[in-house]
Amino acid sequence: MFCNQCEQTAKGTGCTIVGVCGKNEEVADLQDLLTHALQGLSLYALEGRKLAIIDDATDLFVLEAIFSTLTNVDFDPDRFVALIKRAVELREAMKAKVGAKGGATSFNQPQATFIATTDSAVELAAQGKALRLLENLDTDINIRSLKQTVLFGLKGIAAYADHAAILGQKDPAIAAFCYEALTALLSSDLTLDQGVALVMKAGETNLRAMELLDAGNTGTYGHPAPTPVPLGHRKNKCILISGHDLHDLEMLLMQTEGKGIDIYTHGEMLPCHGYPKLKKYPHFYGHFGTAWQNQQKEFPNFPGPILFTTNCIQKPRDDYKDRVFTNGLVGWPGVKHIDNKDYSAVVDMALAMPGFTDELDNGQVLVGFARNTVLGVADKVIDAIKAKAIRHFFLVGGCDGAKPGRDYFTRFVEQIPNDCMVLTLACGKFRFFDKQMGDIGGIPRLLDVGQCNDAYSAIQIAVALAKAFDCSVNDLPLSLVLSWYEQKAVAILLTLLYLGIKDIRLGPSLPAFISPAVLEFLVKTFDIKPVDTPEADLKAILG
């Protein structure tokens, strides 16, 4: 195997034996074969687009399949076998539709004719291994770097678009770009300019996907409002829900209503407490634990079942594996999987377990400072900036991880002066989310914008402030200090670059798939830079 799609990749170059995330070689090779099969489907689907052939089921499948290859989503080989075979079935169906309308069907790429002739995960993995997918993207290191950037960005785009589709928000242009990009990766004569243009289009497409997701979340559950969330627990039966999916949380809340079970969030589900339609449930109680990488230490101490939605699962330890449930696209071998949103097995286990038998007050944190809340006090913010009560804004957030060096973000926030505000989002916030930072003129200095899925909110806040001051976002007293781990962070970064936002600090290390020449382009064009020390970066920003 070779995988370098996440920040924690082995030795900063690539995982070759087993993924740092826990992905074994078999799953890695199956994911490569799935990508190969999706490229074949994309050849015909892109041709179909020319003939106004759009199949919603195929579009949704492609988003789900790409999302399944994102870090920490699906580790179950059997589920990838089914996805690979389905990709071939849909390719042949699309080929027939295109042929019936007189479109091109004679593609000579091996992806166009690949057949999954076995149900054996081992045999299919061997086919995937032989592809050497990433290595064979291109012989030119810089073109290969750009192609990998697009491929990994696609995984983030697919994640956001799939979340949005679950809530009824769709745009066929997003799947169309997926087909375009997957097909472009097959090109042997892609130029640097074309590769850069494709990267920028990925950023533009991701902005649309995030816009749809924002519309789905706020349109379904209301705009988040400032809400205190207990970090302790109360005496009662309990269920822990992790991941990102608001619809899954709503279904769980509905199915546990009146049953004497409290629902606790974990990881990026924390911001869900701010949504009016979700927080109306009295048994939606508090938050347990911190970021995804700490679950092996924290989950043994939770006295109830644990439900995973979307990504961020880590290999379950034996002392709690029997009470873990996966859902939707998430999978782990030997873990109970729920396909139909019927959480009765989770509920039954919660009722059979002791739950929390005591009361614990661990304080609370505030969530719910998405765009609607922040822009609702924009006049106060603008006045405070003009009066120099607020000197600077820092957006400090992104993906967290276990790799050493991430304490940089804790130390950075601790040293930010008292006349500065901190916006945060995604699980990177858990490095400092419970710090008491006070307020400026009644506005909390630490504002939780939400999940990584809520990056659209942060962008809209910046755009609104720039409009109020009649300047560009780059001219605002705003600095972005971002941590990254997986491919949703890659997609968000591409969106920021598409929007022309400059002077972004990224850490704790730069992507292993970025070649020196591509990095030089990013530095020259966008002034993107690696984090240094908190002291040096604060001095450079504030003077």
Coordinates of C-alpha atoms in Angstrom, one line a residue:
M1 CA 0.0 0.0 0.0
F2 CA 0.9 3.6 -0.3
C3 CA -1.3 6.3 1.3
N4 CA -0.3 9.9 2.0
Q5 CA -3.8 11.6 2.1
C6 CA -3.7 12.6 5.8
E7 CA -1.5 14.8 7.9
Q8 CA -0.3 12.0 10.1
T9 CA 1.0 9.8 7.3
A10 CA 4.0 7.8 8.3
K11 CA 7.4 9.6 8.5
G12 CA 5.7 12.5 6.8
T13 CA 5.9 10.8 3.4
G14 CA 3.4 7.9 3.3
C15 CA 2.0 4.8 5.0
T16 CA 3.3 1.7 3.3
I17 CA 2.5 -1.2 5.8
V18 CA -0.5 -0.1 7.7
G19 CA -2.2 3.3 7.9
V20 CA -1.6 5.5 11.0
C21 CA -5.4 5.8 10.9
G22 CA -5.7 2.0 11.4
K23 CA -6.4 1.2 7.7
N24 CA -4.8 -2.1 6.7
E25 CA -3.3 -2.9 3.3
E26 CA -6.3 -4.8 2.1
V27 CA -8.7 -1.9 2.7
A28 CA -6.2 0.6 1.2
D29 CA -6.0 -1.5 -2.0
L30 CA -9.7 -1.9 -2.2
Q31 CA -10.2 1.8 -1.9
D32 CA -7.8 2.3 -4.8
L33 CA -9.7 -0.3 -6.8
L34 CA -13.0 1.5 -6.0
T35 CA -11.4 4.8 -7.3
H36 CA -10.4 3.0 -10.4
A37 CA -14.0 1.7 -10.9
L38 CA -15.4 5.2 -10.3
Q39 CA -13.1 6.6 -13.0
G40 CA -14.6 4.1 -15.4
L41 CA -18.1 5.2 -14.4
S42 CA -17.1 8.8 -14.7
L43 CA -16.0 8.4 -18.4
Y44 CA -19.5 7.4 -19.4
A45 CA -21.3 9.7 -16.9
L46 CA -19.4 12.7 -18.3
E47 CA -20.3 11.7 -21.8
G48 CA -23.9 11.4 -20.5
R49 CA -23.8 14.9 -19.3
K50 CA -23.2 16.1 -22.9
L51 CA -26.4 14.3 -23.8
A52 CA -28.4 15.6 -20.9
I53 CA -28.4 12.2 -19.3
I54 CA -28.5 12.7 -15.5
D55 CA -29.2 9.9 -13.1
D56 CA -29.7 11.0 -9.5
A57 CA -29.1 7.6 -8.1
T58 CA -25.8 7.4 -9.9
D59 CA -24.8 10.8 -8.7
L60 CA -25.6 10.0 -5.1
F61 CA -23.7 6.7 -5.3
V62 CA -20.6 8.4 -6.6
L63 CA -20.7 10.9 -3.7
E64 CA -21.1 8.1 -1.2
A65 CA -18.4 5.9 -2.7
I66 CA -15.9 8.7 -2.8
F67 CA -16.8 9.7 0.8
S68 CA -16.2 6.1 1.8
T69 CA -12.5 6.4 0.9
L70 CA -12.0 9.5 3.1
T71 CA -9.8 8.9 6.2
N72 CA -11.6 7.3 9.2
V73 CA -14.8 6.4 7.5
D74 CA -15.0 2.8 6.4
F75 CA -12.5 0.1 7.4
D76 CA -14.7 -2.9 6.4
P77 CA -13.4 -4.9 3.3
D78 CA -16.7 -6.5 2.5
R79 CA -18.4 -3.1 2.2
F80 CA -15.9 -2.1 -0.4
V81 CA -16.5 -5.2 -2.4
A82 CA -20.1 -4.2 -2.7
L83 CA -19.2 -0.7 -3.6
I84 CA -16.8 -1.8 -6.4
K85 CA -19.4 -4.2 -7.9
R86 CA -22.1 -1.5 -7.8
A87 CA -19.8 1.0 -9.5
V88 CA -19.3 -1.5 -12.4
E89 CA -23.1 -2.1 -12.6
L90 CA -23.8 1.6 -12.8
R91 CA -21.1 2.1 -15.4
E92 CA -22.6 -0.5 -17.6
A93 CA -26.1 1.0 -17.2
M94 CA -24.8 4.5 -18.0
K95 CA -22.9 3.1 -21.0
A96 CA -26.2 1.7 -22.3
K97 CA -28.0 5.0 -21.9
V98 CA -25.2 6.9 -23.6
G99 CA -25.1 4.4 -26.5
A100 CA -28.8 4.6 -27.0
K101 CA -28.5 8.3 -27.6
G102 CA -25.6 8.0 -29.9
G103 CA -22.9 9.1 -27.5
A104 CA -19.3 7.9 -27.4
T105 CA -18.9 4.5 -25.7
S106 CA -15.6 3.3 -27.1
F107 CA -13.2 4.3 -24.4
N108 CA -9.8 2.5 -24.4
Q109 CA -8.9 3.2 -20.8
P110 CA -8.8 0.0 -18.6
Q111 CA -11.1 1.8 -16.1
A112 CA -13.8 1.7 -18.8
T113 CA -13.8 -2.1 -19.1
F114 CA -12.8 -3.2 -15.6
I115 CA -15.0 -6.1 -14.3
A116 CA -15.2 -7.3 -10.7
T117 CA -15.3 -11.0 -11.4
T118 CA -15.1 -12.1 -7.8
D119 CA -16.7 -11.5 -4.4
S120 CA -13.4 -12.1 -2.7
A121 CA -12.0 -9.1 -0.9
V122 CA -8.6 -10.6 -1.0
E123 CA -8.6 -11.1 -4.7
L124 CA -10.0 -7.7 -5.5
A125 CA -7.5 -6.1 -3.1
A126 CA -4.7 -7.8 -5.1
Q127 CA -6.1 -6.1 -8.2
G128 CA -6.1 -2.8 -6.4
K129 CA -2.5 -3.2 -5.2
A130 CA -1.4 -3.9 -8.8
L131 CA -2.8 -0.5 -9.9
R132 CA -0.2 1.5 -7.8
L133 CA -2.9 4.2 -8.1
L134 CA -1.1 7.3 -6.7
E135 CA 2.3 6.5 -8.1
N136 CA 0.8 6.1 -11.6
L137 CA -1.2 9.3 -11.6
D138 CA 1.6 10.9 -13.5
T139 CA 5.3 10.6 -14.2
D140 CA 5.8 14.3 -13.6
I141 CA 6.0 14.9 -9.8
N142 CA 4.3 18.3 -10.0
I143 CA 1.4 17.1 -12.1
R144 CA 1.1 14.1 -9.8
S145 CA 1.0 16.5 -6.8
L146 CA -1.8 18.5 -8.4
K147 CA -3.7 15.4 -9.3
Q148 CA -3.5 14.1 -5.7
T149 CA -4.6 17.5 -4.4
V150 CA -7.7 17.3 -6.6
L151 CA -8.4 13.6 -5.7
F152 CA -8.1 14.3 -2.0
G153 CA -10.2 17.5 -2.3
L154 CA -12.8 15.4 -4.1
K155 CA -13.2 13.3 -1.0
G156 CA -14.0 16.4 1.1
I157 CA -16.4 17.7 -1.5
A158 CA -18.2 14.4 -1.6
A159 CA -18.5 14.3 2.2
Y160 CA -20.2 17.8 2.3
A161 CA -22.4 17.1 -0.7
D162 CA -23.5 13.7 0.7
H163 CA -24.4 15.4 4.1
A164 CA -26.4 18.0 2.1
A165 CA -28.2 15.4 0.0
I166 CA -29.4 13.7 3.1
L167 CA -31.2 16.9 4.0
G168 CA -32.6 17.3 0.5
Q169 CA -30.1 19.8 -0.8
K170 CA -28.6 18.8 -4.2
D171 CA -26.9 20.3 -7.1
P172 CA -26.1 18.0 -10.1
A173 CA -23.1 20.3 -10.9
I174 CA -21.3 18.8 -7.9
A175 CA -21.5 15.2 -9.2
A176 CA -20.6 16.6 -12.7
F177 CA -17.4 18.0 -11.3
C178 CA -16.6 14.7 -9.7
Y179 CA -16.9 13.0 -13.0
E180 CA -14.9 15.7 -14.7
A181 CA -12.1 15.5 -12.1
L182 CA -11.9 11.7 -11.9
T183 CA -11.7 11.6 -15.7
A184 CA -9.0 14.4 -15.8
L185 CA -6.9 12.3 -13.5
L186 CA -6.6 9.8 -16.3
S187 CA -5.1 12.4 -18.7
S188 CA -1.4 11.8 -19.6
D189 CA -1.0 15.3 -21.0
L190 CA -2.4 17.5 -18.2
T191 CA -0.4 20.8 -18.0
L192 CA 0.5 22.7 -14.9
D193 CA -1.9 25.4 -15.8
Q194 CA -4.7 22.9 -16.4
G195 CA -3.9 21.2 -13.1
V196 CA -4.0 24.5 -11.2
A197 CA -7.3 25.4 -12.8
L198 CA -8.7 22.0 -11.8
V199 CA -7.6 22.6 -8.2
M200 CA -9.3 26.0 -8.2
K201 CA -12.5 24.5 -9.6
A202 CA -12.4 22.0 -6.8
G203 CA -12.3 24.9 -4.3
E204 CA -15.2 26.5 -6.1
T205 CA -17.3 23.3 -6.2
N206 CA -16.6 22.7 -2.5
L207 CA -17.9 26.2 -1.7
R208 CA -21.2 25.2 -3.4
A209 CA -21.3 21.9 -1.5
M210 CA -20.8 23.8 1.8
E211 CA -23.5 26.3 0.9
L212 CA -25.9 23.5 0.3
L213 CA -25.0 21.8 3.5
D214 CA -25.5 25.1 5.4
A215 CA -28.9 25.5 3.8
G216 CA -29.8 21.9 4.7
N217 CA -28.7 22.3 8.4
T218 CA -30.2 25.7 9.0
G219 CA -33.3 25.1 6.9
T220 CA -34.1 21.9 8.7
Y221 CA -33.0 22.6 12.3
G222 CA -32.9 26.4 12.5
H223 CA -30.0 28.7 12.9
P224 CA -27.7 27.8 15.8
A225 CA -28.1 30.0 18.9
P226 CA -25.7 30.5 21.8
T227 CA -26.2 27.5 24.1
P228 CA -24.4 26.3 27.2
V229 CA -23.5 22.6 27.0
P230 CA -22.7 20.6 30.2
L231 CA -19.4 18.7 30.2
G232 CA -20.3 16.6 33.1
H233 CA -23.2 14.0 33.4
R234 CA -26.3 13.3 35.4
K235 CA -27.7 10.1 36.8
N236 CA -29.5 8.3 34.0
K237 CA -29.2 5.8 31.2
C238 CA -27.2 7.2 28.3
I239 CA -26.1 6.9 24.6
L240 CA -23.1 8.6 23.0
I241 CA -23.3 9.8 19.4
S242 CA -20.2 10.7 17.4
G243 CA -19.4 11.9 13.9
H244 CA -21.2 14.8 12.1
D245 CA -24.6 13.9 10.9
L246 CA -27.5 16.0 12.3
H247 CA -30.2 13.8 10.7
D248 CA -28.9 10.7 12.5
L249 CA -28.9 12.7 15.7
E250 CA -32.5 13.8 15.2
M251 CA -33.6 10.2 14.4
L252 CA -31.8 9.0 17.6
L253 CA -33.5 11.8 19.7
M254 CA -36.9 10.8 18.3
Q255 CA -36.4 7.1 19.0
T256 CA -35.3 7.7 22.6
E257 CA -37.9 10.3 23.5
G258 CA -39.6 9.4 26.7
K259 CA -37.5 6.3 27.4
G260 CA -35.4 7.6 30.2
I261 CA -32.2 7.8 28.2
D262 CA -29.9 10.9 27.9
I263 CA -28.1 11.6 24.7
Y264 CA -24.5 12.9 24.8
T265 CA -22.5 14.2 21.9
H266 CA -18.9 13.3 21.2
G267 CA -16.4 15.1 19.0
E268 CA -17.8 17.2 16.2
M269 CA -21.4 16.6 17.3
L270 CA -20.9 19.1 20.1
P271 CA -22.2 22.1 18.0
C272 CA -25.5 20.3 17.4
H273 CA -26.6 21.5 20.9
G274 CA -27.1 25.0 19.4
Y275 CA -29.7 24.0 16.8
P276 CA -33.3 25.0 18.0
K277 CA -35.0 21.9 16.6
L278 CA -32.5 19.6 18.3
K279 CA -32.1 21.2 21.6
K280 CA -35.9 21.2 22.2
Y281 CA -35.5 17.5 23.3
P282 CA -35.0 17.6 27.1
H283 CA -33.0 14.3 27.0
F284 CA -30.4 15.9 24.7
Y285 CA -28.2 16.6 27.6
G286 CA -24.5 17.2 27.3
H287 CA -21.1 16.4 25.8
F288 CA -18.7 13.7 26.6
G289 CA -15.0 13.5 25.7
T290 CA -12.9 15.6 23.3
A291 CA -11.5 15.0 19.8
W292 CA -11.7 11.8 17.7
Q293 CA -8.1 10.6 18.4
N294 CA -8.8 10.3 22.2
Q295 CA -11.7 7.9 21.9
Q296 CA -9.7 4.8 22.9
K297 CA -8.8 6.5 26.2
E298 CA -12.3 8.0 26.8
F299 CA -14.8 5.5 25.5
P300 CA -14.1 2.8 28.1
N301 CA -15.4 5.3 30.7
F302 CA -18.8 5.9 29.0
P303 CA -21.4 3.6 30.5
G304 CA -23.6 3.2 27.5
P305 CA -23.6 2.3 23.8
I306 CA -21.8 4.5 21.2
L307 CA -23.2 5.3 17.8
F308 CA -20.9 6.5 15.0
T309 CA -22.2 8.6 12.1
T310 CA -20.0 9.6 9.2
N311 CA -16.3 9.7 9.7
C312 CA -13.8 9.9 12.7
I313 CA -14.0 6.3 13.9
Q314 CA -10.9 4.8 15.5
K315 CA -10.2 1.1 16.0
P316 CA -12.4 0.2 18.9
R317 CA -10.7 -1.4 21.9
D318 CA -11.9 -4.8 23.0
D319 CA -13.2 -3.4 26.3
Y320 CA -15.9 -1.3 24.5
K321 CA -16.1 -2.8 21.0
D322 CA -19.2 -4.8 21.8
R323 CA -21.2 -1.6 22.5
V324 CA -20.1 0.3 19.4
F325 CA -22.6 0.7 16.5
T326 CA -21.8 2.1 13.1
N327 CA -24.3 3.7 10.8
G328 CA -24.5 5.0 7.2
L329 CA -21.1 5.0 5.4
V330 CA -19.1 4.2 8.6
G331 CA -17.8 0.6 9.0
W332 CA -15.4 -1.4 11.1
P333 CA -15.0 -5.2 10.8
G334 CA -16.9 -7.1 13.6
V335 CA -18.8 -4.0 14.7
K336 CA -22.6 -4.0 14.6
H337 CA -23.8 -1.9 11.6
I338 CA -27.2 -0.2 11.2
D339 CA -28.5 0.3 7.7
N340 CA -32.1 1.5 8.1
K341 CA -31.9 4.2 10.8
D342 CA -33.6 1.8 13.2
Y343 CA -31.7 2.4 16.5
S344 CA -33.8 0.0 18.6
A345 CA -30.7 -2.2 19.2
V346 CA -28.9 0.8 20.5
V347 CA -31.8 1.8 22.7
D348 CA -32.2 -1.7 24.1
M349 CA -28.5 -1.8 25.0
A350 CA -28.7 1.6 26.7
L351 CA -31.7 0.4 28.8
A352 CA -29.8 -2.8 29.8
M353 CA -26.7 -1.0 30.9
P354 CA -26.3 0.9 34.2
G355 CA -25.7 4.3 32.6
F356 CA -24.3 7.1 34.9
T357 CA -25.0 6.3 38.5
D358 CA -23.9 9.6 39.9
E359 CA -23.9 13.4 39.2
L360 CA -20.8 15.2 37.9
D361 CA -20.4 18.9 37.3
N362 CA -17.5 19.5 34.9
G363 CA -18.5 23.0 33.9
Q364 CA -19.9 23.9 30.5
V365 CA -19.0 25.4 27.2
L366 CA -20.8 27.7 24.9
V367 CA -21.7 26.7 21.3
G368 CA -23.9 28.3 18.6
F369 CA -21.9 31.2 17.3
A370 CA -22.6 30.5 13.6
R371 CA -23.0 33.2 11.0
N372 CA -26.6 34.2 12.0
T373 CA -25.6 34.8 15.7
V374 CA -22.4 36.6 14.9
L375 CA -23.8 38.8 12.2
G376 CA -26.7 39.5 14.5
V377 CA -24.3 41.5 16.7
A378 CA -22.2 42.8 13.8
D379 CA -22.9 46.4 14.6
K380 CA -21.4 45.9 18.1
V381 CA -18.4 44.1 16.6
I382 CA -17.9 46.8 14.0
D383 CA -18.1 49.6 16.7
A384 CA -15.7 47.7 18.9
I385 CA -13.2 47.4 16.0
K386 CA -13.5 51.1 15.3
A387 CA -13.1 52.0 18.9
K388 CA -10.0 49.7 19.0
A389 CA -11.6 47.5 21.8
I390 CA -11.1 44.6 19.3
R391 CA -7.7 44.7 17.8
H392 CA -7.7 41.5 15.8
F393 CA -9.6 38.3 14.9
F394 CA -8.0 34.9 14.8
L395 CA -9.7 31.9 13.2
V396 CA -8.0 29.0 14.9
G397 CA -9.5 25.6 14.1
G398 CA -9.5 22.7 11.7
C399 CA -8.9 19.0 12.2
D400 CA -7.3 17.6 15.4
G401 CA -5.0 14.6 15.5
A402 CA -2.5 12.7 17.7
K403 CA 0.7 13.7 16.0
P404 CA 3.1 15.7 18.2
G405 CA 3.2 19.4 17.6
R406 CA -0.5 20.1 17.8
D407 CA 0.0 21.6 21.2
Y408 CA 1.0 24.6 19.1
F409 CA -2.6 25.5 18.8
T410 CA -3.3 25.4 22.5
R411 CA -0.2 27.6 23.2
F412 CA -1.1 30.0 20.4
V413 CA -4.6 30.6 21.8
E414 CA -3.3 30.9 25.4
Q415 CA -1.0 33.8 24.2
I416 CA -3.5 35.7 22.2
P417 CA -3.9 39.2 23.8
N418 CA -7.1 40.1 25.6
D419 CA -8.1 42.6 23.0
C420 CA -8.4 39.9 20.3
M421 CA -11.2 37.6 19.4
V422 CA -10.9 33.9 18.6
L423 CA -13.3 32.1 16.2
T424 CA -13.0 28.4 16.1
L425 CA -14.6 25.4 14.4
A426 CA -14.1 21.7 13.8
C427 CA -12.4 19.3 16.2
G428 CA -9.3 21.4 16.4
K429 CA -11.2 23.5 19.0
F430 CA -10.8 20.7 21.6
R431 CA -7.2 21.9 22.1
F432 CA -8.7 24.9 23.9
F433 CA -12.5 24.8 23.8
D434 CA -13.0 24.8 27.6
K435 CA -10.7 27.7 28.3
Q436 CA -12.3 30.7 30.1
M437 CA -11.3 33.7 27.9
G438 CA -13.8 36.3 29.1
D439 CA -15.5 38.8 26.8
I440 CA -15.2 42.1 25.0
G441 CA -18.2 44.4 25.5
G442 CA -20.3 41.4 26.4
I443 CA -19.3 39.3 23.3
P444 CA -17.4 36.2 24.3
R445 CA -13.8 36.2 23.1
L446 CA -14.0 32.5 22.1
L447 CA -16.7 31.9 19.6
D448 CA -17.5 28.3 18.5
V449 CA -18.7 28.6 14.9
G450 CA -19.4 24.8 14.7
Q451 CA -18.3 21.7 12.9
C452 CA -15.8 21.5 10.0
N453 CA -19.0 21.2 8.1
D454 CA -19.8 24.8 9.1
A455 CA -16.8 26.4 7.5
Y456 CA -19.3 28.2 5.2
S457 CA -20.5 30.1 8.3
A458 CA -17.0 31.3 9.0
I459 CA -16.5 32.4 5.4
Q460 CA -19.8 34.3 5.4
I461 CA -18.8 36.1 8.6
A462 CA -15.6 37.2 7.0
V463 CA -17.3 38.3 3.8
A464 CA -19.9 40.3 5.8
L465 CA -17.3 42.1 7.8
A466 CA -15.3 42.9 4.7
K467 CA -18.4 44.4 3.1
A468 CA -19.1 46.5 6.2
F469 CA -15.6 48.0 6.1
D470 CA -15.6 48.3 2.3
C471 CA -12.5 46.2 1.9
S472 CA -11.4 42.7 0.9
V473 CA -11.2 39.8 3.4
N474 CA -7.4 40.0 3.1
D475 CA -7.5 43.6 4.4
L476 CA -9.5 42.7 7.6
P477 CA -7.8 42.4 10.9
L478 CA -8.2 38.6 10.6
S479 CA -5.7 35.8 10.5
L480 CA -6.4 32.2 9.7
V481 CA -4.3 29.6 11.7
L482 CA -5.5 26.2 10.6
S483 CA -4.8 22.6 11.7
W484 CA -5.5 19.9 9.2
Y485 CA -5.8 16.1 9.3
E486 CA -8.0 14.7 6.6
Q487 CA -9.5 15.5 3.2
K488 CA -12.4 17.7 4.3
A489 CA -9.7 20.1 5.5
V490 CA -8.0 19.9 2.1
A491 CA -11.3 20.8 0.4
I492 CA -11.8 23.8 2.7
L493 CA -8.3 25.0 2.1
L494 CA -8.9 24.8 -1.7
T495 CA -12.1 26.9 -1.2
L496 CA -10.2 29.5 0.7
L497 CA -7.6 29.6 -2.1
Y498 CA -10.3 29.8 -4.7
L499 CA -11.7 32.8 -2.8
G500 CA -8.3 34.5 -2.9
I501 CA -7.7 34.5 0.8
K502 CA -4.0 34.9 1.6
D503 CA -1.6 34.6 4.5
I504 CA -3.0 31.3 5.9
R505 CA -0.9 29.5 8.4
L506 CA -1.2 25.8 8.2
G507 CA 0.0 23.1 10.5
P508 CA 1.3 21.2 12.3
S509 CA 3.0 20.1 9.0
L510 CA 2.4 20.7 5.3
P511 CA 0.8 18.0 3.1
A512 CA 3.1 15.2 2.0
F513 CA 1.5 15.2 -1.4
I514 CA 2.5 18.8 -2.2
S515 CA 5.6 18.9 -4.3
P516 CA 8.3 21.6 -3.8
A517 CA 7.3 23.4 -7.0
V518 CA 3.6 23.3 -6.1
L519 CA 4.4 24.6 -2.6
E520 CA 6.4 27.4 -4.2
F521 CA 3.4 28.3 -6.3
L522 CA 1.1 28.4 -3.2
V523 CA 3.6 30.5 -1.3
K524 CA 4.1 33.0 -4.1
T525 CA 0.4 33.2 -5.1
F526 CA -1.4 33.0 -1.7
D527 CA 1.4 33.5 0.9
I528 CA 0.4 30.3 2.5
K529 CA 3.0 29.3 5.1
P530 CA 3.7 26.6 7.8
V531 CA 3.1 27.4 11.4
D532 CA 6.3 28.4 13.3
T533 CA 6.2 28.9 17.0
P534 CA 3.2 30.6 18.7
E535 CA 5.4 33.5 19.8
A536 CA 6.9 34.0 16.4
D537 CA 3.6 33.8 14.5
L538 CA 1.8 36.2 16.9
K539 CA 4.7 38.7 16.6
A540 CA 4.5 38.5 12.8
I541 CA 0.7 39.0 12.8
L542 CA 0.4 41.6 15.5
G543 CA 3.8 43.3 15.3

